[in-house]
């Protein structure tokens, strides 16, 4: 019965938390009223109502929110008795209301800059297609991703909650959805970024410069050079693009993306 033997000494916690919380029998009794839109982050048996936990006297509200599985990147206002409290404030025996981050969410730079983790390779190409500044460094480990995000003012997009808990990460977001379409909708709805389709290289994220057909004649087939009028070259990797090559497939993606952003901006205005 290992779960019942931890009363005497302050030994390591067992694998499963108990129903009484993270500090059984000690500390302060606190209740979290987590917004329904964030409850998918909670343990399944905690999703139907308020979450009761016991917190150590030295814990902050931020510690407690993270301890139940909600990254602070996903959290907006924290409110106790109708008054906002900081995540860094020490806990009190009270009910904490946990609201989701407001949408559209402001970012450190305008337009926003993003950095995507290794599992979001499909999303990064879609974002670049829409002209978003989306960096992708699949070779980077977690500390390197955090360093790049901080140095370049980028929002780190990930499906990994652990990555979002790193203290030195200035801004991150947990991407909802496992399908690329859903992930893109979530990012567009969350940040409502300005879209400039056909301005970035989907391969490397570099900026495209418009070039004349005569400048790319040696790089594209003669038929292509005669058929398409609009060519662009990536200033970073040199890849040549021509408008129309995949337009029938891509234009609905662009139209849908514009709708998602417009809906969010309309809803918030
Ligand atoms: Zn490129």
mmCIF file of N, CA and C in Angstrom, residues 10-102:
data_model
loop_
_atom_site.group_PDB
_atom_site.id
_atom_site.type_symbol
_atom_site.label_atom_id
_atom_site.label_comp_id
_atom_site.label_asym_id
_atom_site.label_seq_id
_atom_site.Cartn_x
_atom_site.Cartn_y
_atom_site.Cartn_z
ATOM 1 N N UNK A 10 8.960 13.521 4.765
ATOM 2 C CA UNK A 10 8.711 14.248 3.513
ATOM 3 C C UNK A 10 9.422 13.541 2.377
ATOM 4 N N UNK A 11 9.010 12.332 2.130
ATOM 5 C CA UNK A 11 9.645 11.545 1.077
ATOM 6 C C UNK A 11 9.141 11.964 -0.291
ATOM 7 N N UNK A 12 9.686 11.339 -1.330
ATOM 8 C CA UNK A 12 9.234 11.680 -2.676
ATOM 9 C C UNK A 12 7.773 11.294 -2.857
ATOM 10 N N UNK A 13 7.112 12.049 -3.683
ATOM 11 C CA UNK A 13 5.711 11.763 -3.950
ATOM 12 C C UNK A 13 5.577 10.495 -4.764
ATOM 13 N N UNK A 14 4.470 9.793 -4.591
ATOM 14 C CA UNK A 14 4.195 8.606 -5.393
ATOM 15 C C UNK A 14 3.836 9.008 -6.811
ATOM 16 N N UNK A 15 3.700 8.024 -7.693
ATOM 17 C CA UNK A 15 3.411 8.329 -9.080
ATOM 18 C C UNK A 15 2.058 8.993 -9.271
ATOM 19 N N UNK A 16 1.032 8.519 -8.593
ATOM 20 C CA UNK A 16 -0.296 9.094 -8.784
ATOM 21 C C UNK A 16 -0.601 10.089 -7.677
ATOM 22 N N UNK A 17 -1.104 11.261 -8.039
ATOM 23 C CA UNK A 17 -1.514 12.197 -7.010
ATOM 24 C C UNK A 17 -2.788 11.679 -6.382
ATOM 25 N N UNK A 18 -3.031 12.037 -5.146
ATOM 26 C CA UNK A 18 -4.247 11.600 -4.494
ATOM 27 C C UNK A 18 -5.335 12.610 -4.769
ATOM 28 N N UNK A 19 -6.565 12.230 -4.423
ATOM 29 C CA UNK A 19 -7.697 13.120 -4.657
ATOM 30 C C UNK A 19 -7.565 14.392 -3.830
ATOM 31 N N UNK A 20 -6.778 14.360 -2.767
ATOM 32 C CA UNK A 20 -6.662 15.542 -1.923
ATOM 33 C C UNK A 20 -5.632 16.516 -2.445
ATOM 34 N N UNK A 21 -4.873 16.159 -3.449
ATOM 35 C CA UNK A 21 -3.993 17.145 -4.035
ATOM 36 C C UNK A 21 -2.532 16.816 -3.912
ATOM 37 N N UNK A 22 -1.738 17.795 -4.166
ATOM 38 C CA UNK A 22 -0.312 17.586 -4.322
ATOM 39 C C UNK A 22 0.444 17.572 -2.990
ATOM 40 N N UNK A 23 -0.192 18.071 -1.914
ATOM 41 C CA UNK A 23 0.451 18.078 -0.600
ATOM 42 C C UNK A 23 -0.539 17.534 0.417
ATOM 43 N N UNK A 24 -0.792 16.222 0.379
ATOM 44 C CA UNK A 24 -1.871 15.652 1.175
ATOM 45 C C UNK A 24 -1.713 16.001 2.653
ATOM 46 N N UNK A 25 -2.793 16.505 3.220
ATOM 47 C CA UNK A 25 -2.835 16.723 4.664
ATOM 48 C C UNK A 25 -2.074 17.929 5.148
ATOM 49 N N UNK A 26 -1.341 18.596 4.278
ATOM 50 C CA UNK A 26 -0.550 19.742 4.728
ATOM 51 C C UNK A 26 -0.847 20.943 3.860
ATOM 52 N N UNK A 27 -0.375 22.087 4.254
ATOM 53 C CA UNK A 27 -0.486 23.285 3.435
ATOM 54 C C UNK A 27 -1.883 23.875 3.458
ATOM 55 N N UNK A 28 -2.180 24.609 2.402
ATOM 56 C CA UNK A 28 -3.429 25.367 2.335
ATOM 57 C C UNK A 28 -4.399 24.701 1.370
ATOM 58 N N UNK A 29 -5.672 24.692 1.769
ATOM 59 C CA UNK A 29 -6.718 24.157 0.886
ATOM 60 C C UNK A 29 -7.104 25.248 -0.104
ATOM 61 N N UNK A 30 -6.918 24.985 -1.382
ATOM 62 C CA UNK A 30 -7.304 25.970 -2.395
ATOM 63 C C UNK A 30 -8.197 25.284 -3.427
ATOM 64 N N UNK A 31 -9.024 26.079 -4.039
ATOM 65 C CA UNK A 31 -9.943 25.551 -5.052
ATOM 66 C C UNK A 31 -9.697 26.318 -6.342
ATOM 67 N N UNK A 32 -9.603 25.581 -7.434
ATOM 68 C CA UNK A 32 -9.430 26.210 -8.744
ATOM 69 C C UNK A 32 -10.719 26.068 -9.537
ATOM 70 N N UNK A 33 -11.211 27.199 -10.009
ATOM 71 C CA UNK A 33 -12.373 27.194 -10.892
ATOM 72 C C UNK A 33 -11.835 27.472 -12.301
ATOM 73 N N UNK A 34 -11.558 26.380 -13.014
ATOM 74 C CA UNK A 34 -10.874 26.481 -14.305
ATOM 75 C C UNK A 34 -11.910 26.654 -15.418
ATOM 76 N N UNK A 35 -11.675 27.625 -16.277
ATOM 77 C CA UNK A 35 -12.593 27.882 -17.391
ATOM 78 C C UNK A 35 -12.792 26.595 -18.202
ATOM 79 N N UNK A 36 -14.038 26.329 -18.628
ATOM 80 C CA UNK A 36 -14.300 25.087 -19.377
ATOM 81 C C UNK A 36 -13.385 24.885 -20.586
ATOM 82 N N UNK A 37 -12.965 25.982 -21.227
ATOM 83 C CA UNK A 37 -12.127 25.829 -22.425
ATOM 84 C C UNK A 37 -10.728 25.314 -22.094
ATOM 85 N N UNK A 38 -10.362 25.329 -20.822
ATOM 86 C CA UNK A 38 -9.035 24.840 -20.423
ATOM 87 C C UNK A 38 -9.088 23.484 -19.725
ATOM 88 N N UNK A 39 -10.306 22.958 -19.543
ATOM 89 C CA UNK A 39 -10.410 21.742 -18.719
ATOM 90 C C UNK A 39 -9.872 20.494 -19.398
ATOM 91 N N UNK A 40 -9.713 20.538 -20.721
ATOM 92 C CA UNK A 40 -9.120 19.372 -21.384
ATOM 93 C C UNK A 40 -7.689 19.141 -20.919
ATOM 94 N N UNK A 41 -7.091 20.148 -20.286
ATOM 95 C CA UNK A 41 -5.725 20.020 -19.783
ATOM 96 C C UNK A 41 -5.679 19.344 -18.407
ATOM 97 N N UNK A 42 -6.825 19.245 -17.759
ATOM 98 C CA UNK A 42 -6.874 18.655 -16.420
ATOM 99 C C UNK A 42 -6.941 17.132 -16.499
ATOM 100 N N UNK A 43 -6.582 16.506 -15.389
ATOM 101 C CA UNK A 43 -6.760 15.060 -15.275
ATOM 102 C C UNK A 43 -8.233 14.751 -15.516
ATOM 103 N N UNK A 44 -8.543 13.649 -16.227
ATOM 104 C CA UNK A 44 -9.944 13.400 -16.605
ATOM 105 C C UNK A 44 -10.933 13.461 -15.441
ATOM 106 N N UNK A 45 -10.564 12.989 -14.275
ATOM 107 C CA UNK A 45 -11.524 12.986 -13.164
ATOM 108 C C UNK A 45 -11.703 14.372 -12.525
ATOM 109 N N UNK A 46 -11.000 15.370 -13.048
ATOM 110 C CA UNK A 46 -11.124 16.716 -12.486
ATOM 111 C C UNK A 46 -11.824 17.685 -13.439
ATOM 112 N N UNK A 47 -12.359 17.173 -14.527
ATOM 113 C CA UNK A 47 -12.829 18.074 -15.584
ATOM 114 C C UNK A 47 -14.264 18.556 -15.397
ATOM 115 N N UNK A 48 -14.991 17.992 -14.448
ATOM 116 C CA UNK A 48 -16.418 18.310 -14.369
ATOM 117 C C UNK A 48 -16.745 19.474 -13.446
ATOM 118 N N UNK A 49 -15.823 19.878 -12.582
ATOM 119 C CA UNK A 49 -16.165 20.948 -11.639
ATOM 120 C C UNK A 49 -14.922 21.578 -11.061
ATOM 121 N N UNK A 50 -15.063 22.246 -9.913
ATOM 122 C CA UNK A 50 -13.899 22.879 -9.297
ATOM 123 C C UNK A 50 -12.851 21.831 -8.909
ATOM 124 N N UNK A 51 -11.597 22.245 -8.910
ATOM 125 C CA UNK A 51 -10.489 21.355 -8.557
ATOM 126 C C UNK A 51 -9.981 21.749 -7.174
ATOM 127 N N UNK A 52 -10.054 20.827 -6.235
ATOM 128 C CA UNK A 52 -9.561 21.089 -4.880
ATOM 129 C C UNK A 52 -8.180 20.483 -4.720
ATOM 130 N N UNK A 53 -7.236 21.322 -4.307
ATOM 131 C CA UNK A 53 -5.871 20.824 -4.061
ATOM 132 C C UNK A 53 -5.375 21.432 -2.756
ATOM 133 N N UNK A 54 -4.318 20.837 -2.226
ATOM 134 C CA UNK A 54 -3.636 21.465 -1.095
ATOM 135 C C UNK A 54 -2.291 21.950 -1.598
ATOM 136 N N UNK A 55 -1.996 23.187 -1.317
ATOM 137 C CA UNK A 55 -0.758 23.798 -1.794
ATOM 138 C C UNK A 55 0.159 24.078 -0.606
ATOM 139 N N UNK A 56 1.442 24.000 -0.844
ATOM 140 C CA UNK A 56 2.410 24.353 0.206
ATOM 141 C C UNK A 56 2.329 25.858 0.473
ATOM 142 N N UNK A 57 2.662 26.242 1.687
ATOM 143 C CA UNK A 57 2.595 27.665 2.053
ATOM 144 C C UNK A 57 3.474 28.524 1.151
ATOM 145 N N UNK A 58 4.521 27.929 0.632
ATOM 146 C CA UNK A 58 5.457 28.694 -0.196
ATOM 147 C C UNK A 58 5.071 28.712 -1.670
ATOM 148 N N UNK A 59 4.002 27.982 -2.035
ATOM 149 C CA UNK A 59 3.591 27.936 -3.451
ATOM 150 C C UNK A 59 2.987 29.273 -3.890
ATOM 151 N N UNK A 60 3.134 29.552 -5.157
ATOM 152 C CA UNK A 60 2.431 30.694 -5.763
ATOM 153 C C UNK A 60 1.208 30.167 -6.503
ATOM 154 N N UNK A 61 0.331 31.095 -6.899
ATOM 155 C CA UNK A 61 -0.817 30.676 -7.705
ATOM 156 C C UNK A 61 -0.343 30.028 -8.999
ATOM 157 N N UNK A 62 0.715 30.549 -9.565
ATOM 158 C CA UNK A 62 1.249 29.974 -10.803
ATOM 159 C C UNK A 62 1.664 28.521 -10.632
ATOM 160 N N UNK A 63 2.332 28.228 -9.490
ATOM 161 C CA UNK A 63 2.717 26.837 -9.209
ATOM 162 C C UNK A 63 1.498 25.925 -9.197
ATOM 163 N N UNK A 64 0.453 26.391 -8.525
ATOM 164 C CA UNK A 64 -0.725 25.544 -8.347
ATOM 165 C C UNK A 64 -1.413 25.292 -9.684
ATOM 166 N N UNK A 65 -1.519 26.344 -10.493
ATOM 167 C CA UNK A 65 -2.165 26.178 -11.808
ATOM 168 C C UNK A 65 -1.365 25.188 -12.658
ATOM 169 N N UNK A 66 -0.062 25.332 -12.653
ATOM 170 C CA UNK A 66 0.769 24.402 -13.440
ATOM 171 C C UNK A 66 0.698 22.983 -12.877
ATOM 172 N N UNK A 67 0.574 22.865 -11.559
ATOM 173 C CA UNK A 67 0.577 21.536 -10.940
ATOM 174 C C UNK A 67 -0.639 20.708 -11.355
ATOM 175 N N UNK A 68 -1.716 21.356 -11.765
ATOM 176 C CA UNK A 68 -2.878 20.578 -12.217
ATOM 177 C C UNK A 68 -2.863 20.369 -13.732
ATOM 178 N N UNK A 69 -1.800 20.840 -14.396
ATOM 179 C CA UNK A 69 -1.623 20.514 -15.820
ATOM 180 C C UNK A 69 -1.844 21.662 -16.786
ATOM 181 N N UNK A 70 -2.124 22.857 -16.284
ATOM 182 C CA UNK A 70 -2.423 23.979 -17.177
ATOM 183 C C UNK A 70 -1.186 24.875 -17.307
ATOM 184 N N UNK A 71 -0.547 24.916 -18.491
ATOM 185 C CA UNK A 71 0.613 25.806 -18.654
ATOM 186 C C UNK A 71 0.175 27.270 -18.531
ATOM 187 N N UNK A 72 1.013 28.074 -17.925
ATOM 188 C CA UNK A 72 0.642 29.482 -17.722
ATOM 189 C C UNK A 72 0.527 30.237 -19.043
ATOM 190 N N UNK A 73 1.129 29.713 -20.103
ATOM 191 C CA UNK A 73 0.987 30.350 -21.420
ATOM 192 C C UNK A 73 -0.469 30.340 -21.892
ATOM 193 N N UNK A 74 -1.257 29.423 -21.342
ATOM 194 C CA UNK A 74 -2.652 29.272 -21.788
ATOM 195 C C UNK A 74 -3.626 30.058 -20.922
ATOM 196 N N UNK A 75 -3.092 30.727 -19.912
ATOM 197 C CA UNK A 75 -3.920 31.352 -18.883
ATOM 198 C C UNK A 75 -3.954 32.859 -19.075
ATOM 199 N N UNK A 76 -5.148 33.444 -18.912
ATOM 200 C CA UNK A 76 -5.288 34.896 -18.939
ATOM 201 C C UNK A 76 -5.356 35.429 -17.519
ATOM 202 N N UNK A 77 -6.502 35.988 -17.161
ATOM 203 C CA UNK A 77 -6.628 36.560 -15.823
ATOM 204 C C UNK A 77 -6.803 35.481 -14.767
ATOM 205 N N UNK A 78 -6.136 35.714 -13.623
ATOM 206 C CA UNK A 78 -6.356 34.910 -12.423
ATOM 207 C C UNK A 78 -7.079 35.824 -11.444
ATOM 208 N N UNK A 79 -8.178 35.342 -10.906
ATOM 209 C CA UNK A 79 -9.020 36.210 -10.075
ATOM 210 C C UNK A 79 -9.364 35.496 -8.771
ATOM 211 N N UNK A 80 -9.178 36.224 -7.654
ATOM 212 C CA UNK A 80 -9.606 35.749 -6.333
ATOM 213 C C UNK A 80 -10.570 36.775 -5.757
ATOM 214 N N UNK A 81 -11.751 36.338 -5.379
ATOM 215 C CA UNK A 81 -12.758 37.236 -4.796
ATOM 216 C C UNK A 81 -12.981 38.472 -5.660
ATOM 217 N N UNK A 82 -13.016 38.292 -6.962
ATOM 218 C CA UNK A 82 -13.309 39.403 -7.861
ATOM 219 C C UNK A 82 -12.117 40.286 -8.174
ATOM 220 N N UNK A 83 -10.968 40.035 -7.571
ATOM 221 C CA UNK A 83 -9.802 40.892 -7.820
ATOM 222 C C UNK A 83 -8.711 40.094 -8.517
ATOM 223 N N UNK A 84 -8.071 40.687 -9.530
ATOM 224 C CA UNK A 84 -6.994 39.952 -10.207
ATOM 225 C C UNK A 84 -5.802 39.720 -9.280
ATOM 226 N N UNK A 85 -5.173 38.563 -9.418
ATOM 227 C CA UNK A 85 -3.943 38.269 -8.677
ATOM 228 C C UNK A 85 -2.867 37.871 -9.681
ATOM 229 N N UNK A 86 -1.614 38.106 -9.304
ATOM 230 C CA UNK A 86 -0.495 37.727 -10.161
ATOM 231 C C UNK A 86 -0.188 36.249 -9.986
ATOM 232 N N UNK A 87 0.318 35.627 -11.064
ATOM 233 C CA UNK A 87 0.734 34.222 -10.956
ATOM 234 C C UNK A 87 1.848 34.060 -9.928
ATOM 235 N N UNK A 88 2.597 35.122 -9.694
ATOM 236 C CA UNK A 88 3.713 35.051 -8.744
ATOM 237 C C UNK A 88 3.281 35.303 -7.308
ATOM 238 N N UNK A 89 1.989 35.595 -7.099
ATOM 239 C CA UNK A 89 1.513 35.869 -5.734
ATOM 240 C C UNK A 89 1.387 34.576 -4.946
ATOM 241 N N UNK A 90 1.680 34.613 -3.634
ATOM 242 C CA UNK A 90 1.549 33.394 -2.830
ATOM 243 C C UNK A 90 0.093 32.969 -2.690
ATOM 244 N N UNK A 91 -0.115 31.666 -2.575
ATOM 245 C CA UNK A 91 -1.479 31.158 -2.463
ATOM 246 C C UNK A 91 -2.112 31.572 -1.147
ATOM 247 N N UNK A 92 -3.425 31.671 -1.170
ATOM 248 C CA UNK A 92 -4.206 31.864 0.045
ATOM 249 C C UNK A 92 -5.310 30.821 0.017
ATOM 250 N N UNK A 93 -5.977 30.622 1.164
ATOM 251 C CA UNK A 93 -7.084 29.653 1.188
ATOM 252 C C UNK A 93 -8.267 30.320 0.530
ATOM 253 N N UNK A 94 -8.420 30.115 -0.770
ATOM 254 C CA UNK A 94 -9.436 30.843 -1.521
ATOM 255 C C UNK A 94 -9.772 30.072 -2.783
ATOM 256 N N UNK A 95 -10.744 30.605 -3.519
ATOM 257 C CA UNK A 95 -11.098 30.064 -4.839
ATOM 258 C C UNK A 95 -10.422 30.930 -5.892
ATOM 259 N N UNK A 96 -9.648 30.279 -6.753
ATOM 260 C CA UNK A 96 -8.979 30.993 -7.844
ATOM 261 C C UNK A 96 -9.729 30.719 -9.141
ATOM 262 N N UNK A 97 -10.168 31.775 -9.802
ATOM 263 C CA UNK A 97 -10.776 31.603 -11.121
ATOM 264 C C UNK A 97 -9.688 31.722 -12.168
ATOM 265 N N UNK A 98 -9.634 30.729 -13.056
ATOM 266 C CA UNK A 98 -8.580 30.657 -14.066
ATOM 267 C C UNK A 98 -9.211 30.856 -15.439
ATOM 268 N N UNK A 99 -8.931 31.995 -16.070
ATOM 269 C CA UNK A 99 -9.498 32.311 -17.385
ATOM 270 C C UNK A 99 -8.480 31.970 -18.473
ATOM 271 N N UNK A 100 -8.970 31.674 -19.670
ATOM 272 C CA UNK A 100 -8.027 31.423 -20.778
ATOM 273 C C UNK A 100 -7.409 32.727 -21.255
ATOM 274 N N UNK A 101 -6.299 32.631 -21.921
ATOM 275 C CA UNK A 101 -5.648 33.813 -22.485
ATOM 276 C C UNK A 101 -6.599 34.451 -23.501
ATOM 277 N N UNK A 102 -6.629 35.785 -23.503
ATOM 278 C CA UNK A 102 -7.543 36.498 -24.393
ATOM 279 C C UNK A 102 -7.117 36.314 -25.844
#
